[in-house]
Amino acid sequence: MLQFANVNGVKQRPFKGGRGVCHTCGGAVIAKCGQIKVHHWAHESNEDCDTWSEHVGPWHLSWQNIVQDEYVEVSIAAHRADIQNSVGTVIELQHSPISPDEIACREEFYDDMVWVFDATERFPAVPSSTRAFFSLERTKHITSCQKDVFLDCGEYLIQVECFTEILDKFSGYGMMRDRGWFVSKYLDECVNVDWSPPEKSSPLKYADRWNSKQPWRLTDFPSRWRDPVSGGETNIAKKTPYIPLDYKWEGHSGPIWSEVITDHSALSNGWDVDGMEEMKLLLTGTPMILDGLLRVMPIRSEHMRAKHRVSTVQRWIDKARTHMKAGRIPILHEKTLEGLIEKAKQYEIEQNCRLMQSNAKSKRQQGKQRGLFD
Ligand SMILES: [Zn+2]
């Protein structure tokens, strides 16, 4: 579907009774200014010369109307780019399903390009600080994209960092952006003077169609965290979404959190596997994606067990202080840490008593035996 034609050498939108020339193939085109479809130009031959062309609806227009006409429907050999910016990057707007073959074809042809997929109310996603974790459900073709991908979720965009099946029921994750961000990154010099970013609702609306199978939970209590960059404290409120990671896929060697540590550096938050094991044990903690990163949420302090030797618990507490500074575990009260040492002492006493009792018993038995022989 054409929005522009060459009319006496000028790039023009359709007007009633208009006739012009297709700027891709040079064929004659006629203006269609009906009531139902978006006004457009149609080839007189009735066939669009560009097989990649798709129906232009309100979603396409919401993007193309951001930029000046000269950057819309830019002919590149036999194809028309939806938008090509001032430095030659093609913004490919994709509303309809597209096969992996077609994706590969366009990426090779345009080379300098980014994808924007219409994901308006299509894919469920959960926000996590500046990140969002999404599911593509059955629209798996998108994962074959090699060029940068943006999912346009309506009020926000997801700049995909990674497509991955590792997180149960998710297809990947990315940074949350808005159109203003996208425009300043890609369309700054092409933007219409009268364009302003659309207003956002607060809080943002998320497609939430997971129903009972939703793969995220809400935190039970508020927690305080150290921001490693600013050194300041941040609060994560009660009922903040998190993604639990304490499960294991069949046939995989380790739990999900260990795979996140080894394969997803954007999320791993500086953890190593041993450090995570220690904090899980010390804090009876749960590994989770919280506020966009891998963190350990401790159980409430009264339920912490610390069934380990005092020297071990002391060593782990020293490490816990480093993890706190790095925002990998929440800020713990000194009282809580002291309580852990106390619990470890109790545990050692219990263990030793039992040992002493069993020693005493065996000695008694030995004694009895000796007695028999005596
Ligand atoms: Zn044409």
mmCIF file of C-alpha atoms and ligand atoms in Angstrom:
data_model
loop_
_atom_site.group_PDB
_atom_site.id
_atom_site.type_symbol
_atom_site.label_atom_id
_atom_site.label_comp_id
_atom_site.label_asym_id
_atom_site.label_seq_id
_atom_site.Cartn_x
_atom_site.Cartn_y
_atom_site.Cartn_z
ATOM 1 C CA MET A 1 0.000 0.000 0.000
ATOM 2 C CA LEU A 2 1.474 3.329 -1.083
ATOM 3 C CA GLN A 3 1.146 6.512 0.917
ATOM 4 C CA PHE A 4 3.184 8.602 -1.478
ATOM 5 C CA ALA A 5 3.416 8.916 -5.258
ATOM 6 C CA ASN A 6 5.426 11.056 -7.566
ATOM 7 C CA VAL A 7 3.093 13.732 -8.944
ATOM 8 C CA ASN A 8 4.851 15.975 -11.424
ATOM 9 C CA GLY A 9 8.141 15.321 -9.672
ATOM 10 C CA VAL A 10 6.816 15.987 -6.151
ATOM 11 C CA LYS A 11 6.355 13.331 -3.410
ATOM 12 C CA GLN A 12 2.671 13.643 -2.594
ATOM 13 C CA ARG A 13 -0.012 12.043 -0.465
ATOM 14 C CA PRO A 14 -3.203 10.874 -2.247
ATOM 15 C CA PHE A 15 -5.858 13.441 -3.122
ATOM 16 C CA LYS A 16 -9.266 12.955 -4.744
ATOM 17 C CA GLY A 17 -8.880 12.176 -8.461
ATOM 18 C CA GLY A 18 -5.078 12.195 -8.128
ATOM 19 C CA ARG A 19 -2.835 10.349 -10.572
ATOM 20 C CA GLY A 20 0.863 9.834 -10.224
ATOM 21 C CA VAL A 21 3.797 7.534 -10.659
ATOM 22 C CA CYS A 22 5.117 4.870 -8.249
ATOM 23 C CA HIS A 23 8.526 5.979 -7.054
ATOM 24 C CA THR A 24 9.741 2.388 -6.851
ATOM 25 C CA CYS A 25 8.733 0.870 -10.213
ATOM 26 C CA GLY A 26 7.685 3.936 -12.209
ATOM 27 C CA GLY A 27 4.225 2.440 -12.876
ATOM 28 C CA ALA A 28 1.067 4.563 -12.982
ATOM 29 C CA VAL A 29 -0.828 4.894 -9.707
ATOM 30 C CA ILE A 30 -4.288 6.214 -8.847
ATOM 31 C CA ALA A 31 -5.315 7.917 -5.606
ATOM 32 C CA LYS A 32 -7.800 5.941 -3.477
ATOM 33 C CA CYS A 33 -9.574 8.262 -1.077
ATOM 34 C CA GLY A 34 -12.465 6.135 0.171
ATOM 35 C CA GLN A 35 -14.240 6.024 3.513
ATOM 36 C CA ILE A 36 -12.922 2.765 4.920
ATOM 37 C CA LYS A 37 -9.243 2.236 4.166
ATOM 38 C CA VAL A 38 -6.459 4.686 4.914
ATOM 39 C CA HIS A 39 -6.125 6.975 1.868
ATOM 40 C CA HIS A 40 -3.477 5.543 -0.428
ATOM 41 C CA TRP A 41 -2.219 5.184 -3.954
ATOM 42 C CA ALA A 42 -2.875 1.971 -5.887
ATOM 43 C CA HIS A 43 -1.029 0.674 -8.924
ATOM 44 C CA GLU A 44 -3.168 0.892 -12.034
ATOM 45 C CA SER A 45 -2.059 -2.659 -12.812
ATOM 46 C CA ASN A 46 -3.687 -3.616 -9.479
ATOM 47 C CA GLU A 47 -0.555 -5.288 -8.174
ATOM 48 C CA ASP A 48 1.860 -3.745 -5.739
ATOM 49 C CA CYS A 49 5.352 -3.881 -7.200
ATOM 50 C CA ASP A 50 6.835 -4.443 -3.723
ATOM 51 C CA THR A 51 5.910 -7.885 -2.412
ATOM 52 C CA TRP A 52 7.188 -6.840 1.048
ATOM 53 C CA SER A 53 4.562 -4.129 1.281
ATOM 54 C CA GLU A 54 1.870 -4.660 3.907
ATOM 55 C CA HIS A 55 -1.432 -3.043 4.655
ATOM 56 C CA VAL A 56 -0.864 0.353 6.233
ATOM 57 C CA GLY A 57 -3.102 0.743 9.278
ATOM 58 C CA PRO A 58 -3.250 3.088 12.247
ATOM 59 C CA TRP A 59 -0.211 1.456 13.869
ATOM 60 C CA HIS A 60 2.042 2.043 10.824
ATOM 61 C CA LEU A 61 0.788 5.604 10.559
ATOM 62 C CA SER A 62 1.430 6.269 14.249
ATOM 63 C CA TRP A 63 5.116 5.704 13.493
ATOM 64 C CA GLN A 64 5.371 7.153 10.005
ATOM 65 C CA ASN A 65 3.589 10.335 11.052
ATOM 66 C CA ILE A 66 6.417 11.033 13.497
ATOM 67 C CA VAL A 67 8.809 11.856 10.685
ATOM 68 C CA GLN A 68 8.791 14.220 7.737
ATOM 69 C CA ASP A 69 7.418 12.840 4.453
ATOM 70 C CA GLU A 70 10.814 12.494 2.787
ATOM 71 C CA TYR A 71 11.799 9.757 5.298
ATOM 72 C CA VAL A 72 8.642 7.696 4.746
ATOM 73 C CA GLU A 73 8.335 5.010 2.016
ATOM 74 C CA VAL A 74 11.852 5.457 0.824
ATOM 75 C CA SER A 75 12.580 3.477 -2.341
ATOM 76 C CA ILE A 76 15.652 1.301 -2.091
ATOM 77 C CA ALA A 77 16.050 -0.644 -5.363
ATOM 78 C CA ALA A 78 12.848 -2.706 -5.760
ATOM 79 C CA HIS A 79 11.653 -2.142 -2.185
ATOM 80 C CA ARG A 80 10.173 0.625 -0.095
ATOM 81 C CA ALA A 81 11.494 1.134 3.411
ATOM 82 C CA ASP A 82 8.762 2.117 5.908
ATOM 83 C CA ILE A 83 11.100 4.736 7.332
ATOM 84 C CA GLN A 84 14.690 5.465 6.444
ATOM 85 C CA ASN A 85 16.372 7.979 8.695
ATOM 86 C CA SER A 86 18.837 10.702 7.779
ATOM 87 C CA VAL A 87 21.874 8.438 8.209
ATOM 88 C CA GLY A 88 20.370 5.608 6.138
ATOM 89 C CA THR A 89 19.110 3.271 8.877
ATOM 90 C CA VAL A 90 15.871 1.561 7.858
ATOM 91 C CA ILE A 91 13.133 1.294 10.489
ATOM 92 C CA GLU A 92 11.128 -1.738 9.425
ATOM 93 C CA LEU A 93 7.629 -1.606 10.880
ATOM 94 C CA GLN A 94 6.068 -5.046 11.059
ATOM 95 C CA HIS A 95 2.454 -5.582 11.953
ATOM 96 C CA SER A 96 1.674 -8.871 10.183
ATOM 97 C CA PRO A 97 3.284 -12.261 10.833
ATOM 98 C CA ILE A 98 6.490 -12.791 8.877
ATOM 99 C CA SER A 99 8.448 -15.992 8.223
ATOM 100 C CA PRO A 100 12.054 -16.536 9.317
ATOM 101 C CA ASP A 101 13.031 -16.684 5.621
ATOM 102 C CA GLU A 102 11.497 -13.286 4.954
ATOM 103 C CA ILE A 103 13.183 -11.890 8.070
ATOM 104 C CA ALA A 104 16.575 -13.117 6.836
ATOM 105 C CA CYS A 105 15.877 -11.748 3.353
ATOM 106 C CA ARG A 106 15.058 -8.241 4.549
ATOM 107 C CA GLU A 107 17.952 -8.134 6.965
ATOM 108 C CA GLU A 108 20.336 -9.019 4.160
ATOM 109 C CA PHE A 109 18.771 -6.505 1.777
ATOM 110 C CA TYR A 110 18.587 -3.499 4.112
ATOM 111 C CA ASP A 111 21.565 -4.454 6.296
ATOM 112 C CA ASP A 112 21.517 -1.186 8.261
ATOM 113 C CA MET A 113 18.120 -1.633 9.876
ATOM 114 C CA VAL A 114 16.139 -2.168 13.061
ATOM 115 C CA TRP A 115 12.852 -4.002 13.500
ATOM 116 C CA VAL A 116 9.820 -2.543 15.239
ATOM 117 C CA PHE A 117 7.130 -5.189 15.764
ATOM 118 C CA ASP A 118 3.584 -4.276 16.596
ATOM 119 C CA ALA A 119 3.192 -5.893 19.998
ATOM 120 C CA THR A 120 0.331 -3.692 21.128
ATOM 121 C CA GLU A 121 -1.616 -5.740 23.630
ATOM 122 C CA ARG A 122 -0.252 -8.871 21.984
ATOM 123 C CA PHE A 123 2.444 -10.269 24.213
ATOM 124 C CA PRO A 124 2.270 -10.611 27.961
ATOM 125 C CA ALA A 125 5.166 -8.899 29.711
ATOM 126 C CA VAL A 126 6.199 -8.112 33.255
ATOM 127 C CA PRO A 127 8.203 -5.018 34.164
ATOM 128 C CA SER A 128 11.262 -5.331 36.370
ATOM 129 C CA SER A 129 12.855 -1.956 37.035
ATOM 130 C CA THR A 130 14.217 -0.733 33.680
ATOM 131 C CA ARG A 131 13.778 -4.176 32.131
ATOM 132 C CA ALA A 132 10.766 -6.090 30.927
ATOM 133 C CA PHE A 133 10.460 -9.845 30.546
ATOM 134 C CA PHE A 134 8.119 -10.931 27.765
ATOM 135 C CA SER A 135 6.540 -13.938 26.169
ATOM 136 C CA LEU A 136 6.053 -14.163 22.406
ATOM 137 C CA GLU A 137 3.625 -17.007 22.902
ATOM 138 C CA ARG A 138 3.282 -18.612 19.478
ATOM 139 C CA THR A 139 4.872 -15.737 17.554
ATOM 140 C CA LYS A 140 8.265 -17.428 17.726
ATOM 141 C CA HIS A 141 9.382 -16.244 14.258
ATOM 142 C CA ILE A 142 10.581 -12.964 15.779
ATOM 143 C CA THR A 143 13.377 -14.821 17.567
ATOM 144 C CA SER A 144 15.088 -15.435 14.229
ATOM 145 C CA CYS A 145 15.885 -11.710 13.873
ATOM 146 C CA GLN A 146 19.600 -10.922 13.892
ATOM 147 C CA LYS A 147 19.182 -7.134 13.751
ATOM 148 C CA ASP A 148 18.030 -5.072 16.731
ATOM 149 C CA VAL A 149 14.419 -5.710 17.676
ATOM 150 C CA PHE A 150 11.951 -3.393 19.381
ATOM 151 C CA LEU A 151 8.585 -4.697 20.538
ATOM 152 C CA ASP A 152 6.077 -1.882 20.483
ATOM 153 C CA CYS A 153 3.806 -2.672 23.427
ATOM 154 C CA GLY A 154 1.801 0.533 23.088
ATOM 155 C CA GLU A 155 2.775 2.739 25.991
ATOM 156 C CA TYR A 156 6.330 1.428 26.023
ATOM 157 C CA LEU A 157 8.813 -0.371 23.783
ATOM 158 C CA ILE A 158 11.010 -3.302 24.707
ATOM 159 C CA GLN A 159 14.492 -3.079 23.206
ATOM 160 C CA VAL A 160 15.226 -6.801 23.119
ATOM 161 C CA GLU A 161 18.512 -7.753 24.760
ATOM 162 C CA CYS A 162 18.065 -11.479 24.476
ATOM 163 C CA PHE A 163 15.631 -14.061 23.194
ATOM 164 C CA THR A 164 15.866 -17.028 25.515
ATOM 165 C CA GLU A 165 13.723 -19.932 26.617
ATOM 166 C CA ILE A 166 15.623 -20.373 29.852
ATOM 167 C CA LEU A 167 13.048 -18.578 32.027
ATOM 168 C CA ASP A 168 9.897 -20.649 32.239
ATOM 169 C CA LYS A 169 7.074 -19.203 30.086
ATOM 170 C CA PHE A 170 9.190 -16.243 28.925
ATOM 171 C CA SER A 171 10.718 -15.716 25.481
ATOM 172 C CA GLY A 172 13.276 -13.099 26.450
ATOM 173 C CA TYR A 173 13.968 -9.791 28.071
ATOM 174 C CA GLY A 174 14.962 -6.282 27.166
ATOM 175 C CA MET A 175 15.204 -2.664 28.225
ATOM 176 C CA MET A 176 12.026 -0.647 28.533
ATOM 177 C CA ARG A 177 12.037 2.416 26.306
ATOM 178 C CA ASP A 178 9.462 4.886 25.139
ATOM 179 C CA ARG A 179 8.839 6.497 21.787
ATOM 180 C CA GLY A 180 10.630 9.642 22.889
ATOM 181 C CA TRP A 181 13.757 7.568 23.523
ATOM 182 C CA PHE A 182 13.414 5.832 20.162
ATOM 183 C CA VAL A 183 12.923 9.102 18.337
ATOM 184 C CA SER A 184 15.976 10.697 19.923
ATOM 185 C CA LYS A 185 18.083 7.632 19.076
ATOM 186 C CA TYR A 186 16.945 6.970 15.503
ATOM 187 C CA LEU A 187 14.762 9.774 14.199
ATOM 188 C CA ASP A 188 16.142 12.918 15.784
ATOM 189 C CA GLU A 189 16.908 14.717 12.530
ATOM 190 C CA CYS A 190 13.814 13.490 10.683
ATOM 191 C CA VAL A 191 11.113 14.283 13.198
ATOM 192 C CA ASN A 192 8.138 16.452 12.320
ATOM 193 C CA VAL A 193 8.362 19.780 14.130
ATOM 194 C CA ASP A 194 4.894 19.371 15.604
ATOM 195 C CA TRP A 195 5.514 15.857 16.976
ATOM 196 C CA SER A 196 5.552 15.357 20.707
ATOM 197 C CA PRO A 197 5.799 12.061 22.618
ATOM 198 C CA PRO A 198 2.401 10.534 23.479
ATOM 199 C CA GLU A 199 1.247 10.811 27.057
ATOM 200 C CA LYS A 200 1.693 7.764 29.241
ATOM 201 C CA SER A 201 -0.673 6.509 31.852
ATOM 202 C CA SER A 202 0.685 6.091 35.331
ATOM 203 C CA PRO A 203 1.235 3.337 36.198
ATOM 204 C CA LEU A 204 1.963 1.962 32.740
ATOM 205 C CA LYS A 205 -0.486 -0.538 31.353
ATOM 206 C CA TYR A 206 0.944 -4.008 30.845
ATOM 207 C CA ALA A 207 -0.576 -6.750 28.808
ATOM 208 C CA ASP A 208 -1.292 -9.280 31.523
ATOM 209 C CA ARG A 209 -2.845 -12.352 30.036
ATOM 210 C CA TRP A 210 -0.928 -15.025 31.918
ATOM 211 C CA ASN A 211 -3.936 -15.715 34.110
ATOM 212 C CA SER A 212 -3.283 -18.519 36.577
ATOM 213 C CA LYS A 213 -0.125 -19.567 34.751
ATOM 214 C CA GLN A 214 1.633 -16.242 35.200
ATOM 215 C CA PRO A 215 5.337 -16.943 35.701
ATOM 216 C CA TRP A 216 5.974 -14.131 38.165
ATOM 217 C CA ARG A 217 5.064 -13.463 41.806
ATOM 218 C CA LEU A 218 4.804 -10.483 44.132
ATOM 219 C CA THR A 219 7.172 -9.861 47.028
ATOM 220 C CA ASP A 220 5.719 -10.463 50.510
ATOM 221 C CA PHE A 221 7.490 -7.629 52.295
ATOM 222 C CA PRO A 222 9.413 -4.424 51.516
ATOM 223 C CA SER A 223 13.203 -4.588 51.400
ATOM 224 C CA ARG A 224 16.082 -2.110 51.423
ATOM 225 C CA TRP A 225 18.912 -2.413 48.917
ATOM 226 C CA ARG A 226 22.222 -0.701 48.310
ATOM 227 C CA ASP A 227 22.583 0.835 44.863
ATOM 228 C CA PRO A 228 26.178 -0.063 43.930
ATOM 229 C CA VAL A 229 26.451 2.875 41.516
ATOM 230 C CA SER A 230 25.275 5.724 43.748
ATOM 231 C CA GLY A 231 26.046 4.001 47.060
ATOM 232 C CA GLY A 232 22.616 5.137 48.249
ATOM 233 C CA GLU A 233 19.726 3.063 49.530
ATOM 234 C CA THR A 234 16.694 2.076 47.500
ATOM 235 C CA ASN A 235 13.500 0.507 48.672
ATOM 236 C CA ILE A 236 11.762 -2.275 46.862
ATOM 237 C CA ALA A 237 8.159 -2.147 47.916
ATOM 238 C CA LYS A 238 5.974 -4.985 49.067
ATOM 239 C CA LYS A 239 4.090 -6.541 46.123
ATOM 240 C CA THR A 240 6.833 -5.836 43.580
ATOM 241 C CA PRO A 241 6.852 -8.406 40.760
ATOM 242 C CA TYR A 242 9.679 -10.911 40.785
ATOM 243 C CA ILE A 243 10.566 -13.979 38.738
ATOM 244 C CA PRO A 244 11.470 -17.013 40.852
ATOM 245 C CA LEU A 245 14.526 -18.938 39.632
ATOM 246 C CA ASP A 246 14.794 -21.806 42.077
ATOM 247 C CA TYR A 247 13.928 -24.605 39.673
ATOM 248 C CA LYS A 248 15.768 -26.811 37.252
ATOM 249 C CA TRP A 249 15.011 -27.917 33.707
ATOM 250 C CA GLU A 250 15.013 -31.640 33.060
ATOM 251 C CA GLY A 251 18.340 -32.694 31.554
ATOM 252 C CA HIS A 252 20.134 -29.499 32.643
ATOM 253 C CA SER A 253 23.046 -29.824 35.024
ATOM 254 C CA GLY A 254 22.218 -26.920 37.348
ATOM 255 C CA PRO A 255 19.275 -24.811 38.522
ATOM 256 C CA ILE A 256 18.078 -21.864 36.423
ATOM 257 C CA TRP A 257 19.878 -19.320 38.549
ATOM 258 C CA SER A 258 23.219 -20.985 37.809
ATOM 259 C CA GLU A 259 22.493 -20.797 34.067
ATOM 260 C CA VAL A 260 21.612 -17.112 34.444
ATOM 261 C CA ILE A 261 24.974 -16.575 36.168
ATOM 262 C CA THR A 262 26.952 -18.339 33.460
ATOM 263 C CA ASP A 263 25.020 -17.314 30.325
ATOM 264 C CA HIS A 264 23.232 -14.012 31.007
ATOM 265 C CA SER A 265 25.753 -11.445 32.185
ATOM 266 C CA ALA A 266 23.218 -8.634 31.729
ATOM 267 C CA LEU A 267 21.148 -10.167 34.537
ATOM 268 C CA SER A 268 23.779 -11.925 36.663
ATOM 269 C CA ASN A 269 24.502 -8.894 38.877
ATOM 270 C CA GLY A 270 28.069 -10.008 39.582
ATOM 271 C CA TRP A 271 27.122 -13.298 41.244
ATOM 272 C CA ASP A 272 29.239 -16.417 41.007
ATOM 273 C CA VAL A 273 27.776 -19.854 41.615
ATOM 274 C CA ASP A 274 29.606 -20.497 44.902
ATOM 275 C CA GLY A 275 28.659 -17.112 46.319
ATOM 276 C CA MET A 276 25.021 -17.741 45.461
ATOM 277 C CA GLU A 277 25.064 -21.166 47.137
ATOM 278 C CA GLU A 278 26.508 -19.634 50.297
ATOM 279 C CA MET A 279 23.945 -16.826 50.516
ATOM 280 C CA LYS A 280 21.075 -19.237 49.800
ATOM 281 C CA LEU A 281 22.229 -21.341 52.768
ATOM 282 C CA LEU A 282 23.053 -18.449 55.095
ATOM 283 C CA LEU A 283 19.791 -16.560 54.505
ATOM 284 C CA THR A 284 17.511 -19.483 53.613
ATOM 285 C CA GLY A 285 17.156 -17.294 50.530
ATOM 286 C CA THR A 286 15.414 -17.544 47.189
ATOM 287 C CA PRO A 287 17.216 -16.581 43.968
ATOM 288 C CA MET A 288 15.001 -14.393 41.822
ATOM 289 C CA ILE A 289 14.948 -11.696 39.170
ATOM 290 C CA LEU A 290 13.954 -8.640 41.156
ATOM 291 C CA ASP A 291 14.253 -5.061 39.962
ATOM 292 C CA GLY A 292 15.769 -6.285 36.701
ATOM 293 C CA LEU A 293 18.616 -8.336 38.178
ATOM 294 C CA LEU A 294 19.471 -11.635 39.840
ATOM 295 C CA ARG A 295 19.184 -11.225 43.610
ATOM 296 C CA VAL A 296 18.662 -13.357 46.681
ATOM 297 C CA MET A 297 15.673 -12.596 48.865
ATOM 298 C CA PRO A 298 16.157 -13.918 52.394
ATOM 299 C CA ILE A 299 13.398 -15.576 54.346
ATOM 300 C CA ARG A 300 12.138 -13.483 57.307
ATOM 301 C CA SER A 301 14.935 -13.347 59.877
ATOM 302 C CA GLU A 302 13.000 -15.332 62.510
ATOM 303 C CA HIS A 303 12.830 -18.279 60.082
ATOM 304 C CA MET A 304 16.546 -18.277 59.156
ATOM 305 C CA ARG A 305 18.137 -21.506 60.255
ATOM 306 C CA ALA A 306 21.952 -21.148 60.057
ATOM 307 C CA LYS A 307 22.490 -24.834 60.758
ATOM 308 C CA HIS A 308 26.214 -24.570 60.190
ATOM 309 C CA ARG A 309 29.390 -24.210 62.190
ATOM 310 C CA VAL A 310 29.981 -20.807 63.763
ATOM 311 C CA SER A 311 33.206 -20.346 61.799
ATOM 312 C CA THR A 312 31.363 -21.042 58.510
ATOM 313 C CA VAL A 313 28.526 -18.650 59.337
ATOM 314 C CA GLN A 314 31.052 -15.955 60.340
ATOM 315 C CA ARG A 315 32.868 -16.393 57.018
ATOM 316 C CA TRP A 316 29.590 -16.163 55.061
ATOM 317 C CA ILE A 317 28.519 -13.061 56.982
ATOM 318 C CA ASP A 318 31.758 -11.343 55.934
ATOM 319 C CA LYS A 319 30.906 -12.195 52.334
ATOM 320 C CA ALA A 320 27.303 -11.099 52.844
ATOM 321 C CA ARG A 321 28.559 -7.573 53.554
ATOM 322 C CA THR A 322 30.138 -7.492 50.079
ATOM 323 C CA HIS A 323 26.937 -8.816 48.481
ATOM 324 C CA MET A 324 24.946 -6.126 50.321
ATOM 325 C CA LYS A 325 27.184 -3.370 48.945
ATOM 326 C CA ALA A 326 26.754 -4.785 45.448
ATOM 327 C CA GLY A 327 22.952 -4.935 45.724
ATOM 328 C CA ARG A 328 22.899 -8.721 45.420
ATOM 329 C CA ILE A 329 21.198 -9.257 48.786
ATOM 330 C CA PRO A 330 19.139 -6.711 50.758
ATOM 331 C CA ILE A 331 20.619 -4.621 53.548
ATOM 332 C CA LEU A 332 20.423 -6.778 56.686
ATOM 333 C CA HIS A 333 20.205 -5.439 60.226
ATOM 334 C CA GLU A 334 23.256 -6.056 62.430
ATOM 335 C CA LYS A 335 20.749 -7.687 64.769
ATOM 336 C CA THR A 336 19.883 -10.231 62.085
ATOM 337 C CA LEU A 337 23.546 -11.049 61.504
ATOM 338 C CA GLU A 338 24.167 -11.398 65.245
ATOM 339 C CA GLY A 339 21.105 -13.628 65.409
ATOM 340 C CA LEU A 340 22.624 -15.895 62.769
ATOM 341 C CA ILE A 341 25.793 -16.301 64.810
ATOM 342 C CA GLU A 342 23.663 -17.124 67.872
ATOM 343 C CA LYS A 343 21.726 -19.730 65.899
ATOM 344 C CA ALA A 344 24.978 -21.260 64.638
ATOM 345 C CA LYS A 345 26.269 -21.437 68.248
ATOM 346 C CA GLN A 346 23.082 -23.169 69.336
ATOM 347 C CA TYR A 347 23.426 -25.572 66.456
ATOM 348 C CA GLU A 348 27.022 -26.380 67.392
ATOM 349 C CA ILE A 349 25.996 -26.988 71.006
ATOM 350 C CA GLU A 350 23.145 -29.268 69.904
ATOM 351 C CA GLN A 351 25.479 -31.179 67.605
ATOM 352 C CA ASN A 352 28.131 -31.505 70.282
ATOM 353 C CA CYS A 353 25.641 -32.640 72.910
ATOM 354 C CA ARG A 354 24.362 -35.293 70.610
ATOM 355 C CA LEU A 355 27.904 -36.315 69.871
ATOM 356 C CA MET A 356 28.734 -36.331 73.568
ATOM 357 C CA GLN A 357 25.619 -38.376 74.318
ATOM 358 C CA SER A 358 26.384 -40.898 71.650
ATOM 359 C CA ASN A 359 29.974 -41.100 72.840
ATOM 360 C CA ALA A 360 28.775 -41.619 76.366
ATOM 361 C CA LYS A 361 26.372 -44.313 75.226
ATOM 362 C CA SER A 362 28.999 -46.184 73.318
ATOM 363 C CA LYS A 363 31.348 -45.907 76.264
ATOM 364 C CA ARG A 364 28.632 -47.313 78.474
ATOM 365 C CA GLN A 365 28.106 -50.121 76.032
ATOM 366 C CA GLN A 366 31.830 -50.708 75.935
ATOM 367 C CA GLY A 367 31.791 -50.604 79.711
ATOM 368 C CA LYS A 368 28.988 -53.140 79.849
ATOM 369 C CA GLN A 369 30.783 -55.343 77.453
ATOM 370 C CA ARG A 370 33.919 -55.031 79.462
ATOM 371 C CA GLY A 371 31.830 -55.811 82.511
ATOM 372 C CA LEU A 372 30.565 -58.998 80.954
ATOM 373 C CA PHE A 373 34.026 -60.147 80.145
ATOM 374 C CA ASP A 374 35.302 -59.161 83.533
HETATM 375 ZN ZN ZN B 1 5.405 0.311 -8.002
#
